[in-house]
PDB file of C-alpha atoms in Angstrom:
ATOM      1  CA  MET A  64     134.796 216.523  15.858  1.00 49.00           C
ATOM      2  CA  ASN A  65     137.227 216.119  18.770  1.00 50.00           C
ATOM      3  CA  ILE A  66     138.028 219.050  21.000  1.00 51.00           C
ATOM      4  CA  TRP A  67     141.615 220.168  20.565  1.00 51.00           C
ATOM      5  CA  ASN A  68     143.974 220.900  23.459  1.00 51.00           C
ATOM      6  CA  ASN A  69     143.987 224.677  24.011  1.00 56.00           C
ATOM      7  CA  THR A  70     147.628 224.610  25.167  1.00 58.00           C
ATOM      8  CA  SER A  71     148.836 223.422  21.737  1.00 79.00           C
ATOM      9  CA  ASP A  72     149.974 225.830  19.048  1.00 87.00           C
ATOM     10  CA  PHE A  73     147.911 227.196  16.180  1.00 90.00           C
ATOM     11  CA  ILE A  74     149.208 226.991  12.619  1.00 91.00           C
ATOM     12  CA  LEU A  75     149.075 230.164  10.510  1.00 92.00           C
ATOM     13  CA  LEU A  76     148.758 229.129   6.855  1.00 91.00           C
ATOM     14  CA  GLY A  77     150.028 232.541   5.765  1.00 90.00           C
ATOM     15  CA  LEU A  78     149.458 234.865   2.848  1.00 90.00           C
ATOM     16  CA  PHE A  79     151.902 233.445   0.286  1.00 89.00           C
ATOM     17  CA  ASN A  80     153.076 230.109  -1.048  1.00 89.00           C
ATOM     18  CA  TYR A  81     156.540 229.431  -2.467  1.00 87.00           C
ATOM     19  CA  THR A  82     156.016 230.142  -6.179  1.00 90.00           C
ATOM     20  CA  GLU A  83     158.050 232.830  -7.969  1.00 91.00           C
ATOM     21  CA  ALA A  84     155.004 235.086  -8.296  1.00 91.00           C
ATOM     22  CA  HIS A  85     154.265 234.873  -4.585  1.00 91.00           C
ATOM     23  CA  LEU A  86     157.945 235.452  -3.731  1.00 94.00           C
ATOM     24  CA  PHE A  87     157.763 238.681  -5.756  1.00 95.00           C
ATOM     25  CA  LEU A  88     154.573 239.694  -3.891  1.00 93.00           C
ATOM     26  CA  PHE A  89     156.255 238.870  -0.574  1.00 94.00           C
ATOM     27  CA  VAL A  90     159.173 241.181  -1.407  1.00 95.00           C
ATOM     28  CA  MET A  91     156.691 243.881  -2.455  1.00 95.00           C
ATOM     29  CA  VAL A  92     154.818 243.622   0.852  1.00 94.00           C
ATOM     30  CA  LEU A  93     158.092 243.844   2.807  1.00 95.00           C
ATOM     31  CA  THR A  94     159.109 246.898   0.766  1.00 96.00           C
ATOM     32  CA  ILE A  95     155.752 248.587   1.419  1.00 95.00           C
ATOM     33  CA  ALA A  96     155.961 247.757   5.142  1.00 95.00           C
ATOM     34  CA  PHE A  97     159.525 249.116   5.392  1.00 95.00           C
ATOM     35  CA  SER A  98     158.571 252.271   3.481  1.00 94.00           C
ATOM     36  CA  SER A  99     155.628 252.744   5.810  1.00 94.00           C
ATOM     37  CA  LEU A 100     157.835 252.412   8.903  1.00 95.00           C
ATOM     38  CA  VAL A 101     160.319 254.942   7.508  1.00 93.00           C
ATOM     39  CA  GLY A 102     157.585 257.373   6.407  1.00 91.00           C
ATOM     40  CA  ASN A 103     155.753 257.278   9.735  1.00 94.00           C
ATOM     41  CA  ALA A 104     158.975 257.479  11.773  1.00 94.00           C
ATOM     42  CA  LEU A 105     159.984 260.518   9.707  1.00 91.00           C
ATOM     43  CA  MET A 106     156.608 262.139  10.410  1.00 91.00           C
ATOM     44  CA  ILE A 107     157.013 261.636  14.171  1.00 93.00           C
ATOM     45  CA  LEU A 108     160.578 263.030  14.031  1.00 91.00           C
ATOM     46  CA  LEU A 109     159.567 266.131  12.038  1.00 90.00           C
ATOM     47  CA  ILE A 110     156.593 266.889  14.300  1.00 90.00           C
ATOM     48  CA  HIS A 111     158.765 266.479  17.398  1.00 90.00           C
ATOM     49  CA  GLN A 112     161.645 268.590  16.067  1.00 88.00           C
ATOM     50  CA  ASP A 113     159.809 271.516  14.436  1.00 86.00           C
ATOM     51  CA  VAL A 114     158.131 273.918  16.897  1.00 87.00           C
ATOM     52  CA  HIS A 115     155.824 275.169  14.120  1.00 86.00           C
ATOM     53  CA  LEU A 116     154.233 271.692  14.079  1.00 88.00           C
ATOM     54  CA  HIS A 117     153.489 271.649  17.808  1.00 91.00           C
ATOM     55  CA  THR A 118     149.744 272.043  17.280  1.00 91.00           C
ATOM     56  CA  PRO A 119     146.787 269.731  18.078  1.00 93.00           C
ATOM     57  CA  MET A 120     146.450 268.753  14.387  1.00 90.00           C
ATOM     58  CA  TYR A 121     150.046 267.575  14.088  1.00 90.00           C
ATOM     59  CA  PHE A 122     149.974 265.936  17.509  1.00 95.00           C
ATOM     60  CA  LEU A 123     147.040 263.798  16.303  1.00 93.00           C
ATOM     61  CA  LEU A 124     148.987 263.032  13.117  1.00 91.00           C
ATOM     62  CA  SER A 125     151.985 261.908  15.194  1.00 93.00           C
ATOM     63  CA  GLN A 126     149.703 259.559  17.150  1.00 95.00           C
ATOM     64  CA  LEU A 127     148.336 258.164  13.871  1.00 93.00           C
ATOM     65  CA  SER A 128     151.905 257.537  12.678  1.00 93.00           C
ATOM     66  CA  LEU A 129     152.769 255.836  15.980  1.00 96.00           C
ATOM     67  CA  MET A 130     149.703 253.570  15.715  1.00 96.00           C
ATOM     68  CA  ASP A 131     150.557 252.688  12.105  1.00 95.00           C
ATOM     69  CA  MET A 132     154.162 251.832  12.995  1.00 96.00           C
ATOM     70  CA  MET A 133     153.051 249.601  15.852  1.00 96.00           C
ATOM     71  CA  LEU A 134     150.351 247.980  13.696  1.00 96.00           C
ATOM     72  CA  ILE A 135     152.884 246.957  11.044  1.00 95.00           C
ATOM     73  CA  SER A 136     155.309 245.769  13.732  1.00 95.00           C
ATOM     74  CA  THR A 137     152.564 243.579  15.220  1.00 95.00           C
ATOM     75  CA  ILE A 138     151.775 241.804  11.933  1.00 95.00           C
ATOM     76  CA  VAL A 139     154.581 241.892   9.357  1.00 95.00           C
ATOM     77  CA  PRO A 140     157.678 240.594  11.272  1.00 95.00           C
ATOM     78  CA  LYS A 141     155.847 237.411  12.360  1.00 94.00           C
ATOM     79  CA  MET A 142     154.422 236.910   8.857  1.00 94.00           C
ATOM     80  CA  ALA A 143     157.882 237.366   7.278  1.00 94.00           C
ATOM     81  CA  ALA A 144     159.607 235.074   9.788  1.00 94.00           C
ATOM     82  CA  ASP A 145     157.016 232.331   9.206  1.00 93.00           C
ATOM     83  CA  TYR A 146     157.401 232.571   5.420  1.00 93.00           C
ATOM     84  CA  LEU A 147     161.221 232.547   5.459  1.00 93.00           C
ATOM     85  CA  SER A 148     161.642 229.825   8.110  1.00 92.00           C
ATOM     86  CA  GLY A 149     158.702 227.638   7.112  1.00 89.00           C
ATOM     87  CA  LYS A 150     157.708 227.407  10.808  1.00 88.00           C
ATOM     88  CA  LYS A 151     154.149 228.700  10.937  1.00 89.00           C
ATOM     89  CA  SER A 152     153.136 227.886  14.496  1.00 91.00           C
ATOM     90  CA  ILE A 153     151.971 230.435  17.044  1.00 92.00           C
ATOM     91  CA  SER A 154     151.157 229.748  20.693  1.00 91.00           C
ATOM     92  CA  PRO A 155     147.715 230.592  22.142  1.00 90.00           C
ATOM     93  CA  ALA A 156     149.389 233.316  24.246  1.00 91.00           C
ATOM     94  CA  GLY A 157     151.122 234.732  21.153  1.00 93.00           C
ATOM     95  CA  CYS A 158     147.843 234.598  19.258  1.00 94.00           C
ATOM     96  CA  GLY A 159     146.045 236.395  22.080  1.00 94.00           C
ATOM     97  CA  LEU A 160     148.718 239.120  22.193  1.00 95.00           C
ATOM     98  CA  GLN A 161     148.472 239.603  18.440  1.00 96.00           C
ATOM     99  CA  ILE A 162     144.674 239.958  18.628  1.00 95.00           C
ATOM    100  CA  PHE A 163     145.012 242.396  21.552  1.00 96.00           C
ATOM    101  CA  PHE A 164     147.627 244.648  19.938  1.00 96.00           C
ATOM    102  CA  PHE A 165     145.972 244.547  16.525  1.00 95.00           C
ATOM    103  CA  LEU A 166     142.549 245.553  17.878  1.00 94.00           C
ATOM    104  CA  THR A 167     144.052 248.140  20.241  1.00 96.00           C
ATOM    105  CA  LEU A 168     145.805 249.848  17.336  1.00 96.00           C
ATOM    106  CA  ALA A 169     143.147 249.395  14.647  1.00 93.00           C
ATOM    107  CA  GLY A 170     140.337 250.303  17.066  1.00 93.00           C
ATOM    108  CA  GLY A 171     142.276 253.270  18.397  1.00 95.00           C
ATOM    109  CA  GLU A 172     142.872 254.457  14.838  1.00 94.00           C
ATOM    110  CA  CYS A 173     139.122 254.359  14.144  1.00 93.00           C
ATOM    111  CA  PHE A 174     138.493 256.877  16.925  1.00 95.00           C
ATOM    112  CA  LEU A 175     141.628 258.901  16.174  1.00 95.00           C
ATOM    113  CA  LEU A 176     140.573 259.419  12.542  1.00 94.00           C
ATOM    114  CA  ALA A 177     137.220 260.734  13.827  1.00 94.00           C
ATOM    115  CA  ALA A 178     139.074 263.128  16.161  1.00 95.00           C
ATOM    116  CA  MET A 179     141.208 264.304  13.229  1.00 92.00           C
ATOM    117  CA  SER A 180     138.104 264.967  11.119  1.00 92.00           C
ATOM    118  CA  TYR A 181     136.676 267.086  13.968  1.00 94.00           C
ATOM    119  CA  ASP A 182     139.957 269.012  14.086  1.00 92.00           C
ATOM    120  CA  ARG A 183     139.740 269.728  10.332  1.00 89.00           C
ATOM    121  CA  TYR A 184     136.067 270.724  10.676  1.00 91.00           C
ATOM    122  CA  VAL A 185     136.891 273.282  13.383  1.00 93.00           C
ATOM    123  CA  ALA A 186     139.913 274.607  11.460  1.00 88.00           C
ATOM    124  CA  VAL A 187     137.916 275.153   8.255  1.00 86.00           C
ATOM    125  CA  CYS A 188     134.446 276.055   9.563  1.00 89.00           C
ATOM    126  CA  HIS A 189     135.358 277.925  12.788  1.00 90.00           C
ATOM    127  CA  PRO A 190     138.955 279.149  12.354  1.00 88.00           C
ATOM    128  CA  LEU A 191     138.636 282.077  14.790  1.00 91.00           C
ATOM    129  CA  ARG A 192     137.337 279.795  17.550  1.00 94.00           C
ATOM    130  CA  TYR A 193     139.886 277.010  16.876  1.00 92.00           C
ATOM    131  CA  PRO A 194     141.967 277.578  20.075  1.00 93.00           C
ATOM    132  CA  ILE A 195     138.770 277.199  22.154  1.00 94.00           C
ATOM    133  CA  LEU A 196     136.980 274.421  20.248  1.00 94.00           C
ATOM    134  CA  MET A 197     140.195 272.404  19.732  1.00 94.00           C
ATOM    135  CA  SER A 198     142.157 273.103  22.903  1.00 94.00           C
ATOM    136  CA  TRP A 199     145.178 271.056  23.948  1.00 95.00           C
ATOM    137  CA  GLN A 200     143.145 269.637  26.827  1.00 95.00           C
ATOM    138  CA  LEU A 201     140.459 268.320  24.454  1.00 96.00           C
ATOM    139  CA  CYS A 202     143.120 267.033  22.050  1.00 96.00           C
ATOM    140  CA  LEU A 203     144.824 265.022  24.808  1.00 97.00           C
ATOM    141  CA  ARG A 204     141.485 263.674  26.045  1.00 97.00           C
ATOM    142  CA  MET A 205     140.543 262.480  22.543  1.00 97.00           C
ATOM    143  CA  THR A 206     143.964 260.861  22.120  1.00 97.00           C
ATOM    144  CA  VAL A 207     143.886 259.051  25.464  1.00 97.00           C
ATOM    145  CA  GLY A 208     140.270 258.048  24.799  1.00 96.00           C
ATOM    146  CA  SER A 209     141.223 256.548  21.421  1.00 96.00           C
ATOM    147  CA  TRP A 210     143.999 254.439  22.958  1.00 97.00           C
ATOM    148  CA  PHE A 211     141.829 253.396  25.916  1.00 96.00           C
ATOM    149  CA  LEU A 212     138.775 252.360  23.866  1.00 95.00           C
ATOM    150  CA  GLY A 213     140.981 250.441  21.421  1.00 95.00           C
ATOM    151  CA  ALA A 214     142.740 248.628  24.295  1.00 96.00           C
ATOM    152  CA  ALA A 215     139.421 247.801  26.000  1.00 94.00           C
ATOM    153  CA  ASP A 216     138.070 246.247  22.790  1.00 93.00           C
ATOM    154  CA  GLY A 217     141.343 244.366  22.196  1.00 94.00           C
ATOM    155  CA  LEU A 218     141.429 242.940  25.721  1.00 95.00           C
ATOM    156  CA  MET A 219     137.781 241.870  25.602  1.00 93.00           C
ATOM    157  CA  GLN A 220     137.983 240.184  22.201  1.00 92.00           C
ATOM    158  CA  ALA A 221     141.339 238.479  22.867  1.00 93.00           C
ATOM    159  CA  ALA A 222     140.145 237.032  26.208  1.00 92.00           C
ATOM    160  CA  ALA A 223     136.738 235.975  24.846  1.00 91.00           C
ATOM    161  CA  THR A 224     138.155 234.396  21.670  1.00 91.00           C
ATOM    162  CA  LEU A 225     140.729 232.281  23.502  1.00 89.00           C
ATOM    163  CA  SER A 226     138.171 231.150  26.098  1.00 89.00           C
ATOM    164  CA  PHE A 227     136.477 228.881  23.518  1.00 88.00           C
ATOM    165  CA  PRO A 228     137.418 225.209  23.138  1.00 86.00           C
ATOM    166  CA  PHE A 229     138.885 224.584  19.675  1.00 84.00           C
ATOM    167  CA  CYS A 230     138.419 221.609  17.376  1.00 78.00           C
ATOM    168  CA  ASP A 231     140.946 219.331  15.694  1.00 66.00           C
ATOM    169  CA  ALA A 232     141.278 221.676  12.728  1.00 67.00           C
ATOM    170  CA  HIS A 233     143.696 224.099  14.400  1.00 81.00           C
ATOM    171  CA  GLU A 234     144.974 225.620  11.150  1.00 87.00           C
ATOM    172  CA  ILE A 235     144.201 229.356  10.829  1.00 90.00           C
ATOM    173  CA  ASN A 236     143.801 230.253   7.156  1.00 89.00           C
ATOM    174  CA  HIS A 237     145.261 233.722   7.647  1.00 91.00           C
ATOM    175  CA  PHE A 238     148.637 235.475   7.979  1.00 93.00           C
ATOM    176  CA  PHE A 239     147.977 236.658  11.549  1.00 94.00           C
ATOM    177  CA  CYS A 240     145.591 235.904  14.414  1.00 93.00           C
ATOM    178  CA  GLU A 241     142.358 237.798  13.830  1.00 90.00           C
ATOM    179  CA  ALA A 242     139.314 237.205  16.055  1.00 89.00           C
ATOM    180  CA  PRO A 243     136.707 236.424  13.318  1.00 87.00           C
ATOM    181  CA  THR A 244     139.004 233.846  11.695  1.00 86.00           C
ATOM    182  CA  LEU A 245     139.874 232.186  15.002  1.00 88.00           C
ATOM    183  CA  VAL A 246     136.237 231.982  16.134  1.00 87.00           C
ATOM    184  CA  ARG A 247     135.451 229.784  13.101  1.00 85.00           C
ATOM    185  CA  LEU A 248     137.618 227.052  14.671  1.00 86.00           C
ATOM    186  CA  ALA A 249     135.650 227.021  17.939  1.00 86.00           C
ATOM    187  CA  CYS A 250     133.847 223.844  19.001  1.00 86.00           C
ATOM    188  CA  ALA A 251     131.158 225.774  20.874  1.00 85.00           C
ATOM    189  CA  ASP A 252     128.201 228.029  20.244  1.00 86.00           C
ATOM    190  CA  THR A 253     129.688 231.449  19.404  1.00 86.00           C
ATOM    191  CA  PHE A 254     126.413 233.255  18.670  1.00 86.00           C
ATOM    192  CA  VAL A 255     126.481 235.478  21.787  1.00 89.00           C
ATOM    193  CA  PHE A 256     130.128 236.423  21.246  1.00 87.00           C
ATOM    194  CA  GLU A 257     129.543 237.213  17.567  1.00 86.00           C
ATOM    195  CA  TYR A 258     126.506 239.328  18.464  1.00 87.00           C
ATOM    196  CA  VAL A 259     128.511 241.311  21.055  1.00 87.00           C
ATOM    197  CA  MET A 260     131.376 241.671  18.551  1.00 86.00           C
ATOM    198  CA  TYR A 261     128.888 243.027  16.002  1.00 86.00           C
ATOM    199  CA  ILE A 262     127.675 245.658  18.517  1.00 88.00           C
ATOM    200  CA  CYS A 263     131.304 246.614  19.235  1.00 86.00           C
ATOM    201  CA  CYS A 264     131.902 247.009  15.502  1.00 85.00           C
ATOM    202  CA  VAL A 265     128.900 249.330  15.207  1.00 85.00           C
ATOM    203  CA  LEU A 266     130.397 251.500  17.972  1.00 87.00           C
ATOM    204  CA  MET A 267     133.991 251.334  16.708  1.00 89.00           C
ATOM    205  CA  LEU A 268     133.460 251.417  12.945  1.00 90.00           C
ATOM    206  CA  LEU A 269     130.080 252.845  11.948  1.00 91.00           C
ATOM    207  CA  VAL A 270     129.836 255.602  14.593  1.00 92.00           C
ATOM    208  CA  PRO A 271     133.316 257.123  13.953  1.00 93.00           C
ATOM    209  CA  PHE A 272     132.868 256.689  10.177  1.00 93.00           C
ATOM    210  CA  SER A 273     129.517 258.516  10.353  1.00 93.00           C
ATOM    211  CA  LEU A 274     131.123 261.363  12.333  1.00 94.00           C
ATOM    212  CA  ILE A 275     133.882 261.630   9.722  1.00 94.00           C
ATOM    213  CA  LEU A 276     131.330 261.809   6.882  1.00 93.00           C
ATOM    214  CA  ILE A 277     129.364 264.505   8.747  1.00 94.00           C
ATOM    215  CA  SER A 278     132.549 266.521   9.414  1.00 93.00           C
ATOM    216  CA  TYR A 279     133.669 266.421   5.790  1.00 91.00           C
ATOM    217  CA  SER A 280     130.156 267.188   4.548  1.00 92.00           C
ATOM    218  CA  LEU A 281     130.167 270.371   6.645  1.00 93.00           C
ATOM    219  CA  ILE A 282     133.681 271.189   5.396  1.00 90.00           C
ATOM    220  CA  LEU A 283     132.604 270.740   1.769  1.00 88.00           C
ATOM    221  CA  ALA A 284     129.587 273.005   2.376  1.00 89.00           C
ATOM    222  CA  VAL A 285     131.990 275.762   3.448  1.00 88.00           C
ATOM    223  CA  VAL A 286     134.373 275.008   0.579  1.00 85.00           C
ATOM    224  CA  LEU A 287     131.576 275.429  -1.986  1.00 83.00           C
ATOM    225  CA  GLN A 288     131.036 278.960  -0.723  1.00 85.00           C
ATOM    226  CA  MET A 289     134.670 279.947  -1.370  1.00 78.00           C
ATOM    227  CA  ARG A 290     135.074 282.574  -4.050  1.00 78.00           C
ATOM    228  CA  SER A 291     138.515 281.470  -5.197  1.00 79.00           C
ATOM    229  CA  ARG A 292     138.349 278.669  -7.753  1.00 79.00           C
ATOM    230  CA  GLU A 293     141.933 277.637  -6.930  1.00 79.00           C
ATOM    231  CA  ALA A 294     141.118 277.414  -3.203  1.00 73.00           C
ATOM    232  CA  ARG A 295     138.035 275.287  -3.938  1.00 77.00           C
ATOM    233  CA  LYS A 296     140.056 272.958  -6.166  1.00 77.00           C
ATOM    234  CA  LYS A 297     142.769 272.540  -3.525  1.00 73.00           C
ATOM    235  CA  ALA A 298     140.198 271.916  -0.760  1.00 75.00           C
ATOM    236  CA  PHE A 299     138.320 269.354  -2.883  1.00 76.00           C
ATOM    237  CA  SER A 300     141.588 267.565  -3.662  1.00 73.00           C
ATOM    238  CA  THR A 301     142.544 267.418   0.018  1.00 74.00           C
ATOM    239  CA  CYS A 302     139.089 266.247   1.174  1.00 79.00           C
ATOM    240  CA  SER A 303     138.813 263.588  -1.534  1.00 79.00           C
ATOM    241  CA  SER A 304     142.253 262.155  -0.747  1.00 78.00           C
ATOM    242  CA  HIS A 305     141.468 262.066   2.989  1.00 81.00           C
ATOM    243  CA  LEU A 306     138.103 260.374   2.387  1.00 85.00           C
ATOM    244  CA  SER A 307     139.611 257.817   0.006  1.00 83.00           C
ATOM    245  CA  VAL A 308     142.071 256.609   2.673  1.00 83.00           C
ATOM    246  CA  VAL A 309     139.360 256.690   5.366  1.00 88.00           C
ATOM    247  CA  GLY A 310     137.002 254.752   3.078  1.00 87.00           C
ATOM    248  CA  LEU A 311     139.675 252.127   2.399  1.00 85.00           C
ATOM    249  CA  PHE A 312     140.433 251.656   6.105  1.00 89.00           C
ATOM    250  CA  TYR A 313     136.834 251.592   7.367  1.00 90.00           C
ATOM    251  CA  GLY A 314     135.518 249.699   4.335  1.00 88.00           C
ATOM    252  CA  ALA A 315     138.020 246.887   4.840  1.00 86.00           C
ATOM    253  CA  GLY A 316     137.232 246.754   8.574  1.00 87.00           C
ATOM    254  CA  ILE A 317     133.463 246.691   7.997  1.00 86.00           C
ATOM    255  CA  PHE A 318     133.848 243.906   5.397  1.00 84.00           C
ATOM    256  CA  THR A 319     135.910 241.755   7.772  1.00 82.00           C
ATOM    257  CA  TYR A 320     134.035 242.306  11.032  1.00 83.00           C
ATOM    258  CA  MET A 321     130.476 243.048   9.893  1.00 81.00           C
ATOM    259  CA  GLY A 322     130.093 241.421   6.473  1.00 74.00           C
ATOM    260  CA  PRO A 323     127.896 238.294   6.138  1.00 74.00           C
ATOM    261  CA  LYS A 324     129.895 235.057   6.288  1.00 67.00           C
ATOM    262  CA  SER A 325     128.090 233.640   3.244  1.00 61.00           C
ATOM    263  CA  TYR A 326     129.673 236.277   0.973  1.00 60.00           C
ATOM    264  CA  ARG A 327     133.217 235.785   2.251  1.00 66.00           C
ATOM    265  CA  SER A 328     136.023 233.291   1.823  1.00 74.00           C
ATOM    266  CA  ALA A 329     139.327 232.943   3.682  1.00 74.00           C
ATOM    267  CA  ASN A 330     141.244 234.302   0.670  1.00 78.00           C
ATOM    268  CA  HIS A 331     138.970 237.351   0.494  1.00 80.00           C
ATOM    269  CA  ASP A 332     139.524 238.008   4.200  1.00 83.00           C
ATOM    270  CA  LYS A 333     143.301 237.808   3.784  1.00 87.00           C
ATOM    271  CA  ILE A 334     143.363 240.200   0.837  1.00 86.00           C
ATOM    272  CA  VAL A 335     141.080 242.695   2.593  1.00 86.00           C
ATOM    273  CA  SER A 336     143.204 242.482   5.762  1.00 89.00           C
ATOM    274  CA  VAL A 337     146.289 243.453   3.742  1.00 89.00           C
ATOM    275  CA  PHE A 338     144.650 246.791   2.944  1.00 85.00           C
ATOM    276  CA  TYR A 339     144.187 247.964   6.528  1.00 85.00           C
ATOM    277  CA  THR A 340     147.286 246.329   8.046  1.00 89.00           C
ATOM    278  CA  ILE A 341     149.901 247.155   5.368  1.00 90.00           C
ATOM    279  CA  PHE A 342     148.648 249.563   2.661  1.00 89.00           C
ATOM    280  CA  THR A 343     146.817 252.243   4.672  1.00 89.00           C
ATOM    281  CA  PRO A 344     149.764 252.732   7.099  1.00 91.00           C
ATOM    282  CA  LEU A 345     151.816 253.676   4.009  1.00 90.00           C
ATOM    283  CA  LEU A 346     149.133 255.968   2.589  1.00 87.00           C
ATOM    284  CA  ASN A 347     148.441 257.856   5.822  1.00 84.00           C
ATOM    285  CA  PRO A 348     151.739 259.822   5.986  1.00 84.00           C
ATOM    286  CA  LEU A 349     151.580 260.480   2.231  1.00 83.00           C
ATOM    287  CA  ILE A 350     147.985 261.711   2.167  1.00 82.00           C
ATOM    288  CA  TYR A 351     147.721 263.488   5.512  1.00 73.00           C
ATOM    289  CA  SER A 352     151.196 264.940   5.818  1.00 69.00           C
ATOM    290  CA  MET A 353     153.634 264.840   2.911  1.00 65.00           C
ATOM    291  CA  ARG A 354     151.223 266.860   0.737  1.00 66.00           C
ATOM    292  CA  ASN A 355     151.156 269.520   3.460  1.00 73.00           C
ATOM    293  CA  SER A 356     153.299 272.630   2.829  1.00 75.00           C
ATOM    294  CA  GLU A 357     154.190 272.969   6.529  1.00 79.00           C
ATOM    295  CA  VAL A 358     155.456 269.385   6.670  1.00 81.00           C
ATOM    296  CA  LYS A 359     157.426 269.877   3.445  1.00 78.00           C
ATOM    297  CA  GLY A 360     158.970 272.994   4.965  1.00 81.00           C
ATOM    298  CA  ALA A 361     159.923 271.083   8.112  1.00 81.00           C
ATOM    299  CA  LEU A 362     161.433 268.303   5.979  1.00 79.00           C
ATOM    300  CA  ARG A 363     163.541 270.798   3.977  1.00 81.00           C
ATOM    301  CA  LYS A 364     164.684 272.423   7.217  1.00 82.00           C
ATOM    302  CA  CYS A 365     165.620 269.050   8.705  1.00 80.00           C
ATOM    303  CA  MET A 366     167.526 268.015   5.569  1.00 80.00           C
ATOM    304  CA  GLY A 367     169.326 271.357   5.591  1.00 80.00           C
ATOM    305  CA  GLN A 368     170.398 270.831   9.220  1.00 78.00           C
ATOM    306  CA  CYS A 369     171.587 267.284   8.422  1.00 77.00           C
ATOM    307  CA  ALA A 370     173.574 268.588   5.423  1.00 74.00           C
ATOM    308  CA  ALA A 371     175.143 271.318   7.578  1.00 74.00           C
ATOM    309  CA  LEU A 372     176.152 268.767  10.215  1.00 72.00           C
ATOM    310  CA  SER A 373     177.711 266.468   7.606  1.00 70.00           C
ATOM    311  CA  HIS A 374     179.906 269.321   6.326  1.00 68.00           C
ATOM    312  CA  ASN A 375     181.187 270.193   9.825  1.00 62.00           C
TER     313      ASN A 375
END
């Protein structure tokens, strides 16, 4: 196979075709993405405006909302523009930027979710020592560390992926540039890169996921000792909803980046990618925040202030 000119554009085949069913799905995805942007923007606004939410827990939640908003903005506008215009090309530089921002945000979210599980563990298991064990200094360090580690992984994978020579088949069977999909087009031995990427995935997916499972296991151990049946029921409901979203996010990531190639197809990869690029950013504000009484109180207060301003 001939080696393809690396300065030429890639072609993103996209997620949808132009049938009526796919047009309906396209509108649904846009609606979910817009709802996610609104929900996460609202969370950031409420946390910024309400002094009662100026705590490490809500600061971490605001960072999660910011990451989710940026993640959707990295993927969905380009996908929508390609579908509506029919122009599906993306330059190597654009592809590299998309890989970098996607991995920065998704990788950062992996570590941030682990930090949030530690915060919940301290709040439930050591409430009296919370100001010491979850100080603002530690909170800021964990946040900066999450962004930095995500950016380091994104920069490394984007640079390494685009350093390969690519073959004639320059069509990417995906709706955005993702490193594992792009590497399949390489006309070179990618074994070393794939091995390093696998090690990175162990550090960025399995380690944080294991820490989250340990944190929630310790939380559940404390919950089981609660005397109040109502308190146990509420705690179980909260933990199960948190773990379901975490499982969806990490499970999809592990399938894409660590799953054996023989069990995967391009269509499977695209469907799985939808879960952690579009669906989980919508679920995060609903599961982590909107079910929270303090957030509901802040929302009512904000709506009351808006209503008062409209009457003046």
